[in-house]
Coordinates of C-alpha atoms in Angstrom, one line a residue:
X171 CA 0.0 0.0 0.0
X172 CA 3.1 2.3 -0.2
X173 CA 3.5 2.8 3.5
X174 CA 6.9 2.2 5.2
X175 CA 7.0 -0.7 7.6
X176 CA 10.6 0.1 8.7
X177 CA 9.4 1.0 12.2
X178 CA 7.4 -2.3 12.5
X179 CA 9.0 -5.1 14.5
X180 CA 11.1 -7.6 12.6
X181 CA 8.7 -10.4 13.1
X182 CA 5.9 -8.4 11.5
X183 CA 8.0 -7.3 8.6
X184 CA 9.0 -10.9 8.0
X185 CA 5.3 -12.0 8.1
X186 CA 4.4 -9.4 5.5
X187 CA 7.5 -10.3 3.3
X188 CA 6.6 -14.0 3.4
X189 CA 3.0 -13.2 2.3
X190 CA 4.2 -10.9 -0.5
X191 CA 6.7 -13.5 -1.8
X192 CA 3.9 -16.2 -1.7
X193 CA 1.7 -14.0 -3.8
X194 CA 4.3 -14.0 -6.6
X195 CA 4.5 -17.9 -6.6
X196 CA 8.0 -17.6 -8.2
X197 CA 10.4 -20.4 -7.1
X198 CA 13.3 -17.9 -7.4
X199 CA 11.9 -15.7 -4.7
X200 CA 12.5 -17.3 -1.3
X201 CA 12.2 -15.9 2.2
X202 CA 14.8 -17.5 4.4
X203 CA 13.6 -19.3 7.5
X204 CA 14.6 -18.2 10.9
X205 CA 15.3 -19.9 14.2
X206 CA 13.4 -18.8 17.3
X207 CA 14.7 -19.6 20.9
X208 CA 17.3 -22.1 19.7
X209 CA 20.0 -19.7 18.4
X210 CA 22.8 -21.1 20.5
X211 CA 22.1 -24.7 19.4
X212 CA 21.8 -23.5 15.7
X213 CA 25.1 -21.6 16.0
X214 CA 26.8 -24.8 17.2
X215 CA 25.4 -26.7 14.2
X216 CA 26.7 -23.9 11.9
X217 CA 30.1 -24.2 13.6
X218 CA 30.2 -28.0 13.2
X219 CA 29.3 -27.6 9.5
X220 CA 32.3 -25.3 9.0
X221 CA 30.1 -22.4 7.9
X222 CA 31.0 -18.7 8.4
X223 CA 28.4 -17.7 11.0
X224 CA 24.9 -16.4 11.6
X225 CA 23.0 -13.2 12.0
X226 CA 21.2 -12.9 15.3
X227 CA 18.3 -10.4 15.3
X228 CA 15.9 -9.4 18.0
X229 CA 12.4 -10.1 16.8
X230 CA 11.2 -6.7 18.1
X231 CA 13.8 -4.7 16.3
X232 CA 13.0 -2.0 13.8
X233 CA 14.9 -1.5 10.6
X234 CA 17.3 1.4 10.6
X235 CA 19.1 1.7 7.3
X236 CA 22.7 2.7 7.3
X237 CA 23.0 2.4 11.1
X238 CA 24.6 -0.2 13.3
X239 CA 22.5 -1.6 16.1
X240 CA 23.0 -4.0 18.9
X241 CA 19.6 -5.6 17.9
X242 CA 21.3 -7.2 14.9
X243 CA 24.6 -9.1 15.5
X244 CA 26.9 -10.9 13.1
X245 CA 28.2 -13.9 15.0
X246 CA 31.2 -15.4 13.2
X247 CA 32.5 -18.9 13.8
X248 CA 36.1 -18.9 15.1
X249 CA 38.6 -21.7 14.7
X250 CA 41.4 -22.4 17.1
X251 CA 44.8 -23.9 16.3
X252 CA 48.2 -24.6 17.7
X253 CA 51.1 -23.0 15.8
X254 CA 54.9 -22.8 16.3
X255 CA 56.1 -19.7 17.8
X256 CA 59.0 -18.8 15.5
X257 CA 59.7 -15.2 16.3
X258 CA 58.4 -11.8 17.1
X259 CA 58.3 -8.2 15.9
X260 CA 59.5 -5.7 18.5
X261 CA 58.2 -2.3 19.5
X262 CA 60.7 0.4 18.8
X263 CA 62.7 1.3 21.9
X264 CA 60.8 -1.1 24.2
X265 CA 61.7 -4.5 25.7
X266 CA 58.4 -5.9 24.6
X267 CA 56.9 -7.8 21.7
X268 CA 54.6 -6.1 19.2
X269 CA 53.4 -9.4 17.7
X270 CA 54.3 -13.1 17.7
X271 CA 55.3 -14.7 14.4
X272 CA 53.7 -18.0 13.8
X273 CA 54.7 -20.9 11.6
X274 CA 53.6 -24.4 10.9
X275 CA 55.4 -27.5 9.6
X276 CA 54.2 -29.0 6.3
X277 CA 56.5 -32.0 5.8
X278 CA 60.0 -30.8 6.4
X279 CA 59.2 -27.2 5.5
X280 CA 58.5 -24.5 8.1
X281 CA 55.8 -22.2 6.6
X282 CA 54.9 -18.7 7.8
X283 CA 51.2 -18.4 8.7
X284 CA 51.0 -14.9 10.1
X285 CA 51.5 -13.0 13.3
X286 CA 49.3 -12.4 16.3
X287 CA 49.3 -9.0 18.0
X288 CA 46.2 -9.1 20.1
X289 CA 44.9 -11.1 23.0
X290 CA 47.6 -10.3 25.6
X291 CA 48.2 -7.6 28.1
X292 CA 51.2 -5.3 28.3
X293 CA 52.6 -7.5 31.1
X294 CA 52.3 -10.6 29.0
X295 CA 54.0 -8.8 26.1
X296 CA 57.0 -8.1 28.3
X297 CA 57.0 -11.6 29.7
X298 CA 57.0 -13.1 26.2
X299 CA 59.9 -10.9 25.2
X300 CA 61.9 -12.1 28.2
X301 CA 61.1 -15.7 27.2
X302 CA 62.0 -15.4 23.6
X303 CA 65.3 -13.5 24.0
X304 CA 66.6 -16.6 25.9
X305 CA 66.1 -18.8 22.8
X306 CA 68.5 -19.2 19.9
X307 CA 67.9 -17.2 16.7
X308 CA 66.4 -19.4 14.0
X309 CA 69.2 -20.1 11.4
X310 CA 66.9 -20.8 8.5
X311 CA 64.9 -18.5 6.3
X312 CA 61.1 -19.0 6.4
X313 CA 59.4 -18.0 3.2
X314 CA 57.3 -14.8 3.2
X315 CA 58.1 -13.8 6.8
X316 CA 58.0 -9.9 7.2
X317 CA 61.4 -8.3 7.1
X318 CA 61.1 -6.8 10.6
X319 CA 60.4 -10.2 12.1
X320 CA 63.2 -11.6 14.4
X321 CA 63.1 -15.4 14.1
X322 CA 63.9 -17.7 17.0
X323 CA 63.8 -21.4 17.6
X324 CA 61.6 -21.4 20.7
X325 CA 60.4 -24.9 20.4
X326 CA 57.1 -23.7 21.8
X327 CA 53.5 -23.8 20.5
X328 CA 51.0 -21.0 20.7
X329 CA 47.2 -21.5 20.7
X330 CA 45.3 -18.9 18.8
X331 CA 41.8 -18.2 17.7
X332 CA 41.2 -17.0 14.2
X333 CA 38.4 -16.6 11.7
X334 CA 39.8 -18.3 8.6
X335 CA 42.9 -18.6 6.4
X336 CA 43.7 -16.2 3.6
X337 CA 44.5 -17.5 0.1
X338 CA 48.2 -17.6 1.0
X339 CA 47.6 -19.7 4.1
X340 CA 47.9 -16.9 6.7
X341 CA 45.5 -16.6 9.6
X342 CA 42.8 -14.0 9.4
X343 CA 42.3 -12.0 12.6
X344 CA 44.3 -14.2 15.0
X345 CA 44.0 -13.6 18.8
X346 CA 46.5 -15.1 21.3
X347 CA 44.9 -17.6 23.7
X348 CA 47.8 -19.3 25.4
X349 CA 51.3 -20.6 25.2

């Protein structure tokens, strides 16, 4: 009827959209189903299936074009993995790490898979620096490691959380979890 329904609750807008789509009886027009009251279980299923994530929306939310809202949340599935701690980048003039350099072994080859610079406190950054300077420098070159990286043979693994891998095998948005 030409009236805006943007201020109507999501559940009402979806009801109207479904009715409108049904009126077209076109198999190419589909209104996606939604999950009520089982969002956590559904997210776990999405995670098991290896999918990217879900959108969680409050059923009473209004539509606000161009504005962010806590009523609509993008929940991304995260992966975790254990990677070799092969070095660090240093903050200029400080005895602390800026980021930890990560690698993984594929056969006999040690491959660079990114660096992690979030997930730890300033105290943890200093502690990690003190830990790594005790280890010998890594004598081999690791392909694609950033020039500013200082490589060490720590023999330690780091657990990180990340969203996915990039085309070149690096971790996207890694966050330090534990040593």
